[in-house]
Amino acid sequence: MATAAILGAGAIGQLLANLLIQAGHNAVVINHRIDQAEDRQHQFESVDGGISRITLEHRPNTQAWQPDLLLVTTKAYQGEQALRPVLEWLKPSTPIVLLHNGMGPQQRLANAHPHHSWWAGMLTDGALVTEPDGIRHTGKGIRFTGPLNDAHAKSRAIDALSAIGFESVDILPKLWQKLAVNAVINPLTVVLDCQNGNIAEMIHRPQVQALCEELTLVAEAEGQHWPQNQALDWVLTVANATASNSSSMRQDWRSGRQSELAAINGYLLECAEKHGLSLPTHQALVEAVANQFNR
């Protein structure tokens, strides 16, 4: 039995905590506020509608203890700051699994703290916060994890993720796959103020196609070799599979929160500049999303 610390108690963090506990492991939420560091009841509604309640232990981020692994489910722009106090007491051998959207923060953290054991992960599950301490699992997706560096050999603690459906793989191609999907669906659902499924409608196909062609050029320059129209296939598959969902970026916009645009389309634009590539459709989309968030 492994004990996982979870940094970031949003929908995905609560989902993983529930799944781990149901699989016979322990989960502890790390809070940045001491007044929130107390055991709390959490309600979990499964995909099939079943409802269960669990008690989750909450600890402050300054309290030194040694979990078997750390799952980071914060927003991409929050991860580095949220991890700072935790890295002061966490053993370097403890696997840290970064489950951010986008790319960039993962590589920066692994490079800045090379003696820690860094992993990245991706999952396409849908989860929705229904109350302050409750979530609904709206759709089961695919789950992958893999090492970002070779600081330490695979820990048995990673097997806890296998127990809840995470497959250990070469993670970089999977991160690019998720980046491709997020870079199209997330910003378009903000600009169009629509659910994911609307992106697959033929009226939007020219823009979706252009976005996919541009990001494929960047991926190729970064060593990712995809068949023709692979990115488009990924985007349409996810859009149709999550048709009734509201993307995380659209939820952030509607709730007045900061977006993860910099780690998604912003990362693509950074890579494009490095390779001397032009991404006019993505550039225009980034500007349109920024205008939406600044209203």
CSV table of C-alpha atoms in Angstrom, one decimal:
chain,number,residue,atom,x,y,z
A,1,MET,CA,0.0,0.0,0.0
A,2,ALA,CA,1.4,3.4,-1.0
A,3,THR,CA,0.6,6.8,0.4
A,4,ALA,CA,0.3,9.5,-2.3
A,5,ALA,CA,0.5,13.2,-1.5
A,6,ILE,CA,-1.7,15.4,-3.8
A,7,LEU,CA,-0.7,19.0,-4.5
A,8,GLY,CA,-3.7,20.7,-6.1
A,9,ALA,CA,-7.2,19.7,-4.8
A,10,GLY,CA,-9.2,20.6,-7.8
A,11,ALA,CA,-11.4,18.2,-9.8
A,12,ILE,CA,-8.5,16.1,-11.1
A,13,GLY,CA,-6.7,16.0,-7.7
A,14,GLN,CA,-9.9,14.9,-5.9
A,15,LEU,CA,-10.6,12.3,-8.6
A,16,LEU,CA,-7.1,10.8,-8.2
A,17,ALA,CA,-7.4,10.7,-4.5
A,18,ASN,CA,-10.7,8.9,-4.7
A,19,LEU,CA,-9.4,6.4,-7.3
A,20,LEU,CA,-6.3,5.7,-5.2
A,21,ILE,CA,-8.3,5.1,-2.0
A,22,GLN,CA,-10.7,2.8,-3.8
A,23,ALA,CA,-7.7,0.8,-5.1
A,24,GLY,CA,-6.5,0.3,-1.5
A,25,HIS,CA,-3.9,3.1,-1.3
A,26,ASN,CA,-3.8,6.2,0.9
A,27,ALA,CA,-4.1,9.8,-0.3
A,28,VAL,CA,-3.3,13.0,1.5
A,29,VAL,CA,-4.0,16.5,0.2
A,30,ILE,CA,-1.3,19.2,0.7
A,31,ASN,CA,-2.7,22.7,1.3
A,32,HIS,CA,-0.9,26.0,1.1
A,33,ARG,CA,-3.2,27.4,3.8
A,34,ILE,CA,-2.9,26.1,7.4
A,35,ASP,CA,-6.5,26.8,8.1
A,36,GLN,CA,-7.5,24.3,5.4
A,37,ALA,CA,-5.2,21.6,6.7
A,38,GLU,CA,-7.8,19.4,8.4
A,39,ASP,CA,-9.5,16.2,7.6
A,40,ARG,CA,-12.6,16.7,5.4
A,41,GLN,CA,-15.4,14.6,3.9
A,42,HIS,CA,-15.3,14.4,0.1
A,43,GLN,CA,-18.2,13.2,-2.0
A,44,PHE,CA,-17.4,11.3,-5.2
A,45,GLU,CA,-19.9,10.6,-8.0
A,46,SER,CA,-18.6,7.9,-10.3
A,47,VAL,CA,-19.2,7.7,-14.1
A,48,ASP,CA,-22.1,5.3,-13.6
A,49,GLY,CA,-23.8,7.6,-11.1
A,50,GLY,CA,-22.8,5.8,-7.9
A,51,ILE,CA,-22.1,8.2,-4.9
A,52,SER,CA,-19.6,7.5,-2.1
A,53,ARG,CA,-18.1,9.7,0.6
A,54,ILE,CA,-14.5,9.4,1.9
A,55,THR,CA,-12.5,11.2,4.5
A,56,LEU,CA,-9.4,12.8,3.1
A,57,GLU,CA,-6.5,13.9,5.3
A,58,HIS,CA,-5.2,17.5,4.6
A,59,ARG,CA,-1.8,18.7,5.6
A,60,PRO,CA,-0.1,22.1,5.3
A,61,ASN,CA,2.7,22.4,2.7
A,62,THR,CA,5.2,23.4,5.4
A,63,GLN,CA,4.8,20.1,7.4
A,64,ALA,CA,7.6,17.8,6.7
A,65,TRP,CA,6.7,14.1,6.1
A,66,GLN,CA,7.5,11.5,3.6
A,67,PRO,CA,4.9,10.3,1.2
A,68,ASP,CA,5.7,7.5,-1.3
A,69,LEU,CA,4.9,9.7,-4.2
A,70,LEU,CA,3.7,13.2,-5.0
A,71,LEU,CA,1.1,14.0,-7.6
A,72,VAL,CA,1.0,17.6,-8.8
A,73,THR,CA,-2.4,18.5,-10.2
A,74,THR,CA,-2.2,22.3,-10.0
A,75,LYS,CA,-2.7,24.6,-13.0
A,76,ALA,CA,0.5,24.8,-15.1
A,77,TYR,CA,1.3,28.3,-14.0
A,78,GLN,CA,0.9,27.4,-10.3
A,79,GLY,CA,3.2,24.3,-10.2
A,80,GLU,CA,6.6,25.9,-9.6
A,81,GLN,CA,5.4,28.2,-6.8
A,82,ALA,CA,3.3,25.5,-5.2
A,83,LEU,CA,6.2,23.0,-5.1
A,84,ARG,CA,8.8,25.4,-3.7
A,85,PRO,CA,8.0,24.8,0.1
A,86,VAL,CA,7.4,21.1,-0.5
A,87,LEU,CA,10.8,20.5,-2.1
A,88,GLU,CA,12.4,21.8,1.0
A,89,TRP,CA,11.4,18.7,2.9
A,90,LEU,CA,10.6,16.0,0.3
A,91,LYS,CA,13.2,13.3,-0.2
A,92,PRO,CA,14.9,13.4,-3.6
A,93,SER,CA,14.0,9.8,-4.2
A,94,THR,CA,10.3,10.4,-4.0
A,95,PRO,CA,8.7,10.3,-7.4
A,96,ILE,CA,7.1,13.7,-8.3
A,97,VAL,CA,4.4,13.2,-11.0
A,98,LEU,CA,3.5,16.4,-12.8
A,99,LEU,CA,0.0,16.3,-14.3
A,100,HIS,CA,-0.2,19.8,-15.7
A,101,ASN,CA,-1.8,20.8,-19.0
A,102,GLY,CA,0.6,22.0,-21.6
A,103,MET,CA,4.4,21.8,-21.7
A,104,GLY,CA,7.2,23.9,-20.4
A,105,PRO,CA,6.8,23.9,-16.6
A,106,GLN,CA,7.7,20.1,-16.5
A,107,GLN,CA,11.0,20.6,-18.2
A,108,ARG,CA,11.9,23.7,-16.2
A,109,LEU,CA,11.3,21.9,-12.9
A,110,ALA,CA,13.3,18.8,-13.9
A,111,ASN,CA,16.2,21.0,-15.1
A,112,ALA,CA,16.1,23.2,-12.0
A,113,HIS,CA,16.1,20.3,-9.5
A,114,PRO,CA,17.9,17.4,-11.3
A,115,HIS,CA,18.4,15.4,-8.1
A,116,HIS,CA,14.7,14.8,-7.6
A,117,SER,CA,12.9,12.1,-9.4
A,118,TRP,CA,10.6,13.8,-12.0
A,119,TRP,CA,7.8,12.1,-13.8
A,120,ALA,CA,5.1,13.5,-16.0
A,121,GLY,CA,1.7,12.2,-16.7
A,122,MET,CA,-1.4,12.8,-18.8
A,123,LEU,CA,-5.0,11.7,-18.4
A,124,THR,CA,-8.0,12.6,-20.4
A,125,ASP,CA,-10.7,11.8,-17.8
A,126,GLY,CA,-13.4,14.3,-17.3
A,127,ALA,CA,-14.1,15.6,-13.8
A,128,LEU,CA,-16.3,18.4,-12.5
A,129,VAL,CA,-16.4,20.1,-9.1
A,130,THR,CA,-20.0,19.9,-7.8
A,131,GLU,CA,-19.4,21.4,-4.4
A,132,PRO,CA,-16.4,22.6,-2.4
A,133,ASP,CA,-15.4,19.0,-1.5
A,134,GLY,CA,-17.2,17.0,-4.1
A,135,ILE,CA,-16.6,16.0,-7.7
A,136,ARG,CA,-18.4,14.1,-10.5
A,137,HIS,CA,-16.4,11.8,-12.7
A,138,THR,CA,-17.9,12.7,-16.1
A,139,GLY,CA,-15.9,10.4,-18.3
A,140,LYS,CA,-13.1,7.9,-18.1
A,141,GLY,CA,-10.2,8.5,-20.3
A,142,ILE,CA,-6.7,7.2,-21.0
A,143,ARG,CA,-3.9,7.6,-18.5
A,144,PHE,CA,-0.2,7.5,-19.0
A,145,THR,CA,2.9,8.3,-17.0
A,146,GLY,CA,6.7,8.2,-17.6
A,147,PRO,CA,10.0,9.6,-16.2
A,148,LEU,CA,11.3,13.0,-17.2
A,149,ASN,CA,14.8,12.3,-15.9
A,150,ASP,CA,16.9,9.4,-14.8
A,151,ALA,CA,17.7,10.6,-11.3
A,152,HIS,CA,16.2,7.5,-9.8
A,153,ALA,CA,15.1,4.1,-11.0
A,154,LYS,CA,11.4,3.4,-11.1
A,155,SER,CA,9.9,3.3,-7.6
A,156,ARG,CA,7.4,0.7,-6.4
A,157,ALA,CA,5.3,3.7,-5.5
A,158,ILE,CA,4.6,4.3,-9.2
A,159,ASP,CA,2.9,0.9,-9.2
A,160,ALA,CA,0.1,2.7,-7.3
A,161,LEU,CA,-0.7,4.6,-10.4
A,162,SER,CA,-0.7,1.3,-12.4
A,163,ALA,CA,-3.5,0.2,-10.0
A,164,ILE,CA,-5.7,3.1,-11.1
A,165,GLY,CA,-5.1,2.6,-14.9
A,166,PHE,CA,-1.9,4.6,-15.6
A,167,GLU,CA,0.3,2.9,-18.2
A,168,SER,CA,4.1,3.6,-17.9
A,169,VAL,CA,5.4,4.8,-21.3
A,170,ASP,CA,7.8,7.1,-23.0
A,171,ILE,CA,5.9,10.1,-21.9
A,172,LEU,CA,7.1,12.9,-24.3
A,173,PRO,CA,5.1,11.7,-27.3
A,174,LYS,CA,2.0,11.5,-25.1
A,175,LEU,CA,2.6,15.0,-23.8
A,176,TRP,CA,2.8,16.2,-27.4
A,177,GLN,CA,-0.4,14.4,-28.2
A,178,LYS,CA,-2.3,16.0,-25.4
A,179,LEU,CA,-0.7,19.4,-26.2
A,180,ALA,CA,-2.0,19.1,-29.8
A,181,VAL,CA,-5.6,18.4,-28.6
A,182,ASN,CA,-5.5,21.1,-25.9
A,183,ALA,CA,-4.0,23.7,-28.3
A,184,VAL,CA,-7.1,23.4,-30.6
A,185,ILE,CA,-10.0,22.6,-28.4
A,186,ASN,CA,-9.3,24.7,-25.3
A,187,PRO,CA,-8.8,28.1,-27.0
A,188,LEU,CA,-11.5,27.6,-29.6
A,189,THR,CA,-14.1,26.8,-27.0
A,190,VAL,CA,-13.3,30.1,-25.3
A,191,VAL,CA,-13.5,32.2,-28.4
A,192,LEU,CA,-16.6,30.5,-29.6
A,193,ASP,CA,-18.0,30.0,-26.1
A,194,CYS,CA,-19.1,26.5,-26.8
A,195,GLN,CA,-18.8,22.9,-25.6
A,196,ASN,CA,-16.1,20.6,-26.9
A,197,GLY,CA,-18.3,18.9,-29.4
A,198,ASN,CA,-19.0,22.0,-31.4
A,199,ILE,CA,-15.4,22.1,-32.5
A,200,ALA,CA,-16.0,19.1,-34.6
A,201,GLU,CA,-18.7,20.8,-36.7
A,202,MET,CA,-17.9,21.3,-40.3
A,203,ILE,CA,-18.3,25.1,-40.1
A,204,HIS,CA,-15.2,25.2,-38.0
A,205,ARG,CA,-13.1,22.6,-39.9
A,206,PRO,CA,-11.0,25.1,-41.9
A,207,GLN,CA,-9.7,26.8,-38.8
A,208,VAL,CA,-9.3,23.5,-36.9
A,209,GLN,CA,-7.4,22.1,-40.0
A,210,ALA,CA,-5.1,25.1,-40.1
A,211,LEU,CA,-4.3,24.9,-36.4
A,212,CYS,CA,-3.5,21.2,-36.7
A,213,GLU,CA,-1.2,21.7,-39.7
A,214,GLU,CA,0.7,24.4,-37.9
A,215,LEU,CA,1.2,22.5,-34.7
A,216,THR,CA,2.3,19.4,-36.7
A,217,LEU,CA,5.1,21.5,-38.2
A,218,VAL,CA,6.3,22.4,-34.7
A,219,ALA,CA,6.0,18.9,-33.5
A,220,GLU,CA,8.1,17.6,-36.4
A,221,ALA,CA,10.8,20.2,-35.7
A,222,GLU,CA,10.8,19.0,-32.1
A,223,GLY,CA,11.3,15.3,-33.1
A,224,GLN,CA,7.7,14.1,-33.1
A,225,HIS,CA,6.8,12.4,-36.4
A,226,TRP,CA,3.1,12.0,-37.0
A,227,PRO,CA,1.2,10.6,-40.0
A,228,GLN,CA,-0.6,13.0,-42.1
A,229,ASN,CA,-3.8,14.4,-40.4
A,230,GLN,CA,-2.9,12.6,-37.1
A,231,ALA,CA,-3.3,15.8,-35.1
A,232,LEU,CA,-6.7,16.4,-36.7
A,233,ASP,CA,-7.8,12.9,-36.0
A,234,TRP,CA,-6.8,13.3,-32.3
A,235,VAL,CA,-8.7,16.6,-32.0
A,236,LEU,CA,-11.9,15.4,-33.6
A,237,THR,CA,-11.8,12.1,-31.6
A,238,VAL,CA,-11.5,14.0,-28.3
A,239,ALA,CA,-14.0,16.7,-29.3
A,240,ASN,CA,-16.6,14.0,-30.1
A,241,ALA,CA,-15.8,11.8,-27.1
A,242,THR,CA,-16.2,14.8,-24.8
A,243,ALA,CA,-18.9,16.6,-26.8
A,244,SER,CA,-21.0,17.8,-23.8
A,245,ASN,CA,-17.9,18.8,-21.7
A,246,SER,CA,-16.8,22.4,-21.2
A,247,SER,CA,-13.0,22.7,-21.6
A,248,SER,CA,-10.9,23.6,-18.6
A,249,MET,CA,-9.8,26.9,-20.3
A,250,ARG,CA,-13.5,27.8,-20.9
A,251,GLN,CA,-14.3,27.0,-17.3
A,252,ASP,CA,-11.4,29.2,-16.2
A,253,TRP,CA,-12.6,32.1,-18.4
A,254,ARG,CA,-16.2,31.8,-17.2
A,255,SER,CA,-15.0,31.7,-13.5
A,256,GLY,CA,-12.6,34.7,-13.9
A,257,ARG,CA,-9.5,32.6,-13.3
A,258,GLN,CA,-6.1,32.9,-15.1
A,259,SER,CA,-5.7,30.7,-18.2
A,260,GLU,CA,-3.1,28.1,-19.0
A,261,LEU,CA,-2.7,29.5,-22.5
A,262,ALA,CA,1.1,30.2,-22.0
A,263,ALA,CA,1.8,26.5,-21.3
A,264,ILE,CA,-0.3,25.4,-24.3
A,265,ASN,CA,-0.4,27.6,-27.4
A,266,GLY,CA,2.3,29.9,-25.9
A,267,TYR,CA,4.7,26.9,-25.7
A,268,LEU,CA,3.9,26.1,-29.4
A,269,LEU,CA,4.8,29.7,-30.3
A,270,GLU,CA,8.0,29.6,-28.3
A,271,CYS,CA,9.1,26.4,-30.1
A,272,ALA,CA,8.1,27.8,-33.5
A,273,GLU,CA,10.2,30.9,-32.9
A,274,LYS,CA,13.2,28.7,-31.9
A,275,HIS,CA,12.9,26.8,-35.2
A,276,GLY,CA,12.1,29.8,-37.4
A,277,LEU,CA,8.5,28.7,-38.1
A,278,SER,CA,5.4,30.9,-38.5
A,279,LEU,CA,2.1,30.0,-36.9
A,280,PRO,CA,-0.3,32.8,-37.9
A,281,THR,CA,-3.5,30.9,-37.0
A,282,HIS,CA,-2.2,30.1,-33.5
A,283,GLN,CA,-0.9,33.6,-33.1
A,284,ALA,CA,-4.3,35.0,-34.0
A,285,LEU,CA,-6.1,32.6,-31.7
A,286,VAL,CA,-3.8,33.4,-28.8
A,287,GLU,CA,-4.6,37.1,-29.2
A,288,ALA,CA,-8.3,36.4,-29.4
A,289,VAL,CA,-8.3,34.3,-26.2
A,290,ALA,CA,-6.2,37.0,-24.4
A,291,ASN,CA,-8.9,39.5,-25.4
A,292,GLN,CA,-11.6,37.3,-24.0
A,293,PHE,CA,-9.8,36.9,-20.7
A,294,ASN,CA,-9.1,40.6,-20.4
A,295,ARG,CA,-12.7,41.7,-20.8
